[in-house]
């Protein structure tokens, strides 16, 4: 094996490993989108009602989004979280002046992941919003497809190392290309879904939202997958081409 191809193969493996770590971390964390809101007083009965509704198993899309807007919420692919005061007394204890906040998270069930989204969030009589429904499902499924393709590609790459041949890594490169497309599709679906949601549910005054670091990890993972794919395919194809020319030269 030529040193050029071996070097390209090693670099591609490193890029693949980094992108896999980034993608796994992105899937497992809760900071795809973050809201920044003013401090809420814990003496409000309305706030306590919102906390209770957020923790309920029957919370609909509007209910948990209202809580995310008000209480510095964060959202991932699997969970939604809000930050609430630790002590919910109707008065502030005189001996304690500092405030302590805790993060309360609720997981999305599989039923919630595949549940239909409505044209008017929270109003089940408003009709099904097919676009938002399928965007949500794609943003949830595509990252797992991407991760699975990269793992399968890693198995093929390992077999190529055992066989001491670069040619099977063409399949690894193609799988990484498909994984990159899945990651890019997931990120695009998430952005579109958030934009459509905020058109339906406007952010309250003084509340802002931004994409979090989990989302950024997924965004970085996609180009790494594309670069690894290009190196795998180039190394395998060029090495095969040179081997064929050398074989023909020896026969002649």
Short mmCIF file of C-alpha atoms in Angstrom, two decimals:
data_model
loop_
_atom_site.label_atom_id
_atom_site.label_comp_id
_atom_site.label_asym_id
_atom_site.label_seq_id
_atom_site.Cartn_x
_atom_site.Cartn_y
_atom_site.Cartn_z
CA UNK A 1 0.00 0.00 0.00
CA UNK A 2 1.38 3.40 -1.02
CA UNK A 3 2.15 5.80 1.83
CA UNK A 4 -0.14 8.43 0.30
CA UNK A 5 -3.13 6.13 0.45
CA UNK A 6 -2.27 4.90 3.92
CA UNK A 7 -2.02 8.50 5.17
CA UNK A 8 -5.37 9.41 3.57
CA UNK A 9 -6.94 6.32 5.12
CA UNK A 10 -5.65 7.21 8.60
CA UNK A 11 -6.84 10.84 8.31
CA UNK A 12 -10.25 9.64 7.13
CA UNK A 13 -10.47 7.26 10.12
CA UNK A 14 -9.65 10.11 12.53
CA UNK A 15 -12.28 12.37 10.93
CA UNK A 16 -14.79 9.54 11.09
CA UNK A 17 -14.07 8.93 14.78
CA UNK A 18 -14.41 12.63 15.65
CA UNK A 19 -17.67 12.95 13.72
CA UNK A 20 -19.05 9.84 15.44
CA UNK A 21 -18.21 11.24 18.87
CA UNK A 22 -19.76 14.60 17.98
CA UNK A 23 -22.91 12.96 16.62
CA UNK A 24 -23.33 10.69 19.65
CA UNK A 25 -22.82 13.64 22.03
CA UNK A 26 -25.32 15.69 20.04
CA UNK A 27 -27.97 12.98 20.22
CA UNK A 28 -27.46 12.41 23.94
CA UNK A 29 -27.54 16.02 25.17
CA UNK A 30 -30.36 18.51 25.67
CA UNK A 31 -29.03 21.72 24.15
CA UNK A 32 -30.23 21.75 20.57
CA UNK A 33 -32.20 24.92 21.31
CA UNK A 34 -32.07 27.25 24.31
CA UNK A 35 -34.39 29.98 25.53
CA UNK A 36 -33.36 33.00 27.59
CA UNK A 37 -36.10 34.56 29.70
CA UNK A 38 -36.34 37.02 32.63
CA UNK A 39 -36.26 35.64 36.18
CA UNK A 40 -39.72 34.50 37.24
CA UNK A 41 -41.03 34.92 40.78
CA UNK A 42 -41.72 31.63 42.50
CA UNK A 43 -44.66 33.13 44.44
CA UNK A 44 -46.88 33.15 41.35
CA UNK A 45 -49.65 30.54 41.28
CA UNK A 46 -49.54 30.69 37.48
CA UNK A 47 -45.88 29.67 37.49
CA UNK A 48 -46.56 26.76 39.82
CA UNK A 49 -49.38 25.65 37.53
CA UNK A 50 -47.03 25.81 34.52
CA UNK A 51 -44.45 23.69 36.36
CA UNK A 52 -47.08 21.08 37.20
CA UNK A 53 -48.37 20.99 33.62
CA UNK A 54 -44.81 20.68 32.27
CA UNK A 55 -44.17 17.64 34.49
CA UNK A 56 -47.46 16.03 33.51
CA UNK A 57 -47.43 12.98 31.22
CA UNK A 58 -50.32 14.56 29.31
CA UNK A 59 -48.53 17.81 28.48
CA UNK A 60 -49.19 18.81 24.86
CA UNK A 61 -46.93 20.80 22.55
CA UNK A 62 -48.25 24.20 23.61
CA UNK A 63 -48.10 23.37 27.31
CA UNK A 64 -44.47 22.36 27.45
CA UNK A 65 -43.39 25.11 25.04
CA UNK A 66 -45.00 27.76 27.24
CA UNK A 67 -42.88 26.44 30.12
CA UNK A 68 -39.74 26.41 27.95
CA UNK A 69 -40.35 30.03 26.97
CA UNK A 70 -40.81 31.24 30.55
CA UNK A 71 -38.16 29.28 32.44
CA UNK A 72 -34.94 29.30 30.42
CA UNK A 73 -35.86 26.05 28.72
CA UNK A 74 -33.57 23.84 26.70
CA UNK A 75 -34.60 21.14 24.29
CA UNK A 76 -32.84 18.14 22.78
CA UNK A 77 -33.98 15.27 20.61
CA UNK A 78 -35.01 13.19 23.62
CA UNK A 79 -35.68 15.58 26.48
CA UNK A 80 -36.97 19.04 27.36
CA UNK A 81 -35.73 20.93 30.43
CA UNK A 82 -36.62 24.06 32.40
CA UNK A 83 -34.85 25.89 35.23
CA UNK A 84 -36.99 26.57 38.29
CA UNK A 85 -36.32 27.86 41.83
CA UNK A 86 -35.45 25.10 44.27
CA UNK A 87 -37.61 26.48 47.07
CA UNK A 88 -41.15 27.33 46.04
CA UNK A 89 -42.32 29.08 49.22
CA UNK A 90 -44.97 31.76 48.97
CA UNK A 91 -42.50 34.01 50.80
CA UNK A 92 -38.71 34.39 50.79
CA UNK A 93 -37.15 33.03 54.01
CA UNK A 94 -35.56 36.00 55.83
CA UNK A 95 -32.38 34.11 56.69
CA UNK A 96 -31.57 33.24 53.05
CA UNK A 97 -31.02 35.92 50.45
CA UNK A 98 -29.43 33.94 47.61
CA UNK A 99 -31.54 31.96 45.16
CA UNK A 100 -30.92 28.39 44.08
CA UNK A 101 -32.19 27.02 40.79
CA UNK A 102 -32.64 23.43 39.71
CA UNK A 103 -33.12 21.96 36.26
CA UNK A 104 -36.19 19.81 35.75
CA UNK A 105 -36.25 17.58 32.67
CA UNK A 106 -38.91 15.45 31.04
CA UNK A 107 -38.22 12.85 28.37
CA UNK A 108 -40.13 12.59 25.11
CA UNK A 109 -41.78 9.19 24.88
CA UNK A 110 -41.83 7.28 21.61
CA UNK A 111 -45.52 8.10 21.31
CA UNK A 112 -44.73 11.80 21.61
CA UNK A 113 -41.94 11.52 19.04
CA UNK A 114 -44.36 10.11 16.47
CA UNK A 115 -47.42 12.09 17.54
CA UNK A 116 -49.05 14.38 14.99
CA UNK A 117 -48.48 18.12 15.22
CA UNK A 118 -51.52 20.36 14.92
CA UNK A 119 -52.01 23.50 12.86
CA UNK A 120 -52.79 25.38 16.07
CA UNK A 121 -50.51 23.83 18.76
CA UNK A 122 -52.57 22.59 21.68
CA UNK A 123 -55.85 22.66 19.71
CA UNK A 124 -56.61 19.10 18.62
CA UNK A 125 -59.54 20.30 16.51
CA UNK A 126 -57.41 22.52 14.26
CA UNK A 127 -56.26 19.72 11.96
CA UNK A 128 -52.95 17.94 11.51
CA UNK A 129 -49.95 19.94 10.31
CA UNK A 130 -48.28 17.33 8.10
CA UNK A 131 -45.19 19.42 7.37
CA UNK A 132 -44.28 19.96 11.02
CA UNK A 133 -45.20 16.36 11.84
CA UNK A 134 -42.78 14.85 9.34
CA UNK A 135 -40.06 17.43 10.05
CA UNK A 136 -40.18 16.39 13.72
CA UNK A 137 -40.02 12.69 12.88
CA UNK A 138 -37.11 13.19 10.49
CA UNK A 139 -35.10 15.28 12.95
CA UNK A 140 -35.50 12.45 15.47
CA UNK A 141 -34.79 9.47 13.17
CA UNK A 142 -32.08 10.76 10.82
CA UNK A 143 -29.34 11.21 13.48
CA UNK A 144 -29.70 7.54 14.46
CA UNK A 145 -29.58 6.48 10.81
CA UNK A 146 -26.43 8.59 10.40
CA UNK A 147 -24.79 7.03 13.45
CA UNK A 148 -25.72 3.53 12.29
CA UNK A 149 -24.28 4.09 8.82
CA UNK A 150 -20.97 5.30 10.27
CA UNK A 151 -20.73 2.29 12.58
CA UNK A 152 -21.44 -0.06 9.68
CA UNK A 153 -18.83 1.77 7.63
CA UNK A 154 -16.33 1.34 10.47
CA UNK A 155 -16.90 -2.44 10.40
CA UNK A 156 -16.20 -2.51 6.66
CA UNK A 157 -13.08 -0.38 7.18
CA UNK A 158 -11.87 -2.81 9.85
CA UNK A 159 -12.36 -5.70 7.43
CA UNK A 160 -10.36 -3.77 4.84
CA UNK A 161 -7.49 -3.41 7.30
CA UNK A 162 -7.57 -7.13 8.08
CA UNK A 163 -7.54 -7.95 4.35
CA UNK A 164 -4.80 -5.34 3.76
CA UNK A 165 -6.79 -3.88 0.89
CA UNK A 166 -8.15 -0.40 0.39
CA UNK A 167 -10.74 -1.35 -2.21
CA UNK A 168 -13.54 -2.26 0.28
CA UNK A 169 -13.23 1.24 1.76
CA UNK A 170 -15.18 2.56 -1.23
CA UNK A 171 -18.24 1.16 0.55
CA UNK A 172 -17.09 2.89 3.75
CA UNK A 173 -16.81 6.17 1.85
CA UNK A 174 -20.29 5.79 0.36
CA UNK A 175 -21.76 5.00 3.79
CA UNK A 176 -20.09 8.10 5.26
CA UNK A 177 -21.49 10.18 2.41
CA UNK A 178 -24.99 8.89 3.18
CA UNK A 179 -24.40 9.53 6.89
CA UNK A 180 -23.39 13.11 6.14
CA UNK A 181 -26.55 13.61 4.09
CA UNK A 182 -28.65 12.22 6.96
CA UNK A 183 -26.95 14.54 9.45
CA UNK A 184 -27.42 17.52 7.15
CA UNK A 185 -31.05 16.54 6.65
CA UNK A 186 -31.60 16.27 10.41
CA UNK A 187 -30.10 19.71 11.03
CA UNK A 188 -32.18 21.23 8.23
CA UNK A 189 -35.37 19.62 9.52
CA UNK A 190 -34.67 20.90 13.03
CA UNK A 191 -34.10 24.48 11.85
CA UNK A 192 -37.24 24.42 9.71
CA UNK A 193 -39.28 22.91 12.56
CA UNK A 194 -38.16 25.58 15.03
CA UNK A 195 -38.95 28.40 12.58
CA UNK A 196 -42.41 27.00 11.90
CA UNK A 197 -43.07 26.51 15.61
CA UNK A 198 -42.19 30.13 16.38
CA UNK A 199 -44.58 31.23 13.66
CA UNK A 200 -47.35 29.36 15.45
CA UNK A 201 -46.28 30.24 19.00
CA UNK A 202 -44.65 33.67 19.20
CA UNK A 203 -42.00 34.18 21.86
CA UNK A 204 -43.14 36.29 24.82
CA UNK A 205 -41.68 39.74 25.35
CA UNK A 206 -38.04 39.79 26.54
CA UNK A 207 -37.65 36.09 25.71
CA UNK A 208 -35.02 35.10 23.15
CA UNK A 209 -33.98 31.80 21.66
CA UNK A 210 -30.82 30.46 20.06
CA UNK A 211 -29.42 27.18 18.83
CA UNK A 212 -27.30 25.45 21.46
CA UNK A 213 -24.01 23.59 21.44
CA UNK A 214 -25.63 20.19 20.85
CA UNK A 215 -26.99 21.54 17.57
CA UNK A 216 -23.55 22.95 16.72
CA UNK A 217 -21.97 19.52 17.26
CA UNK A 218 -24.36 18.04 14.71
CA UNK A 219 -23.56 20.88 12.28
CA UNK A 220 -19.81 20.21 12.64
CA UNK A 221 -20.28 16.47 12.31
CA UNK A 222 -21.76 16.70 8.79
CA UNK A 223 -18.72 18.27 7.02
CA UNK A 224 -16.40 15.89 8.88
CA UNK A 225 -18.40 12.98 7.48
CA UNK A 226 -18.20 14.42 3.96
CA UNK A 227 -14.42 14.93 4.23
CA UNK A 228 -13.93 11.39 5.56
CA UNK A 229 -16.09 10.07 2.72
CA UNK A 230 -14.04 11.92 0.09
CA UNK A 231 -10.75 10.58 1.49
CA UNK A 232 -12.00 7.00 1.73
CA UNK A 233 -13.30 7.00 -1.85
CA UNK A 234 -10.23 8.78 -3.26
CA UNK A 235 -7.78 6.43 -1.53
CA UNK A 236 -9.64 3.29 -2.59
CA UNK A 237 -10.32 4.36 -6.16
CA UNK A 238 -6.84 5.75 -6.89
CA UNK A 239 -5.08 2.81 -5.26
CA UNK A 240 -7.19 0.38 -7.30
CA UNK A 241 -6.48 2.31 -10.49
CA UNK A 242 -2.71 2.32 -9.92
CA UNK A 243 -2.77 -1.38 -9.02
CA UNK A 244 -4.60 -2.17 -12.29
CA UNK A 245 -2.08 -0.14 -14.34
CA UNK A 246 0.86 -1.82 -12.60
CA UNK A 247 -0.64 -5.25 -13.22
CA UNK A 248 -1.18 -4.47 -16.90
CA UNK A 249 2.41 -3.22 -17.17
CA UNK A 250 3.78 -6.43 -15.66
CA UNK A 251 1.69 -8.59 -18.01
CA UNK A 252 2.95 -6.61 -20.98
#
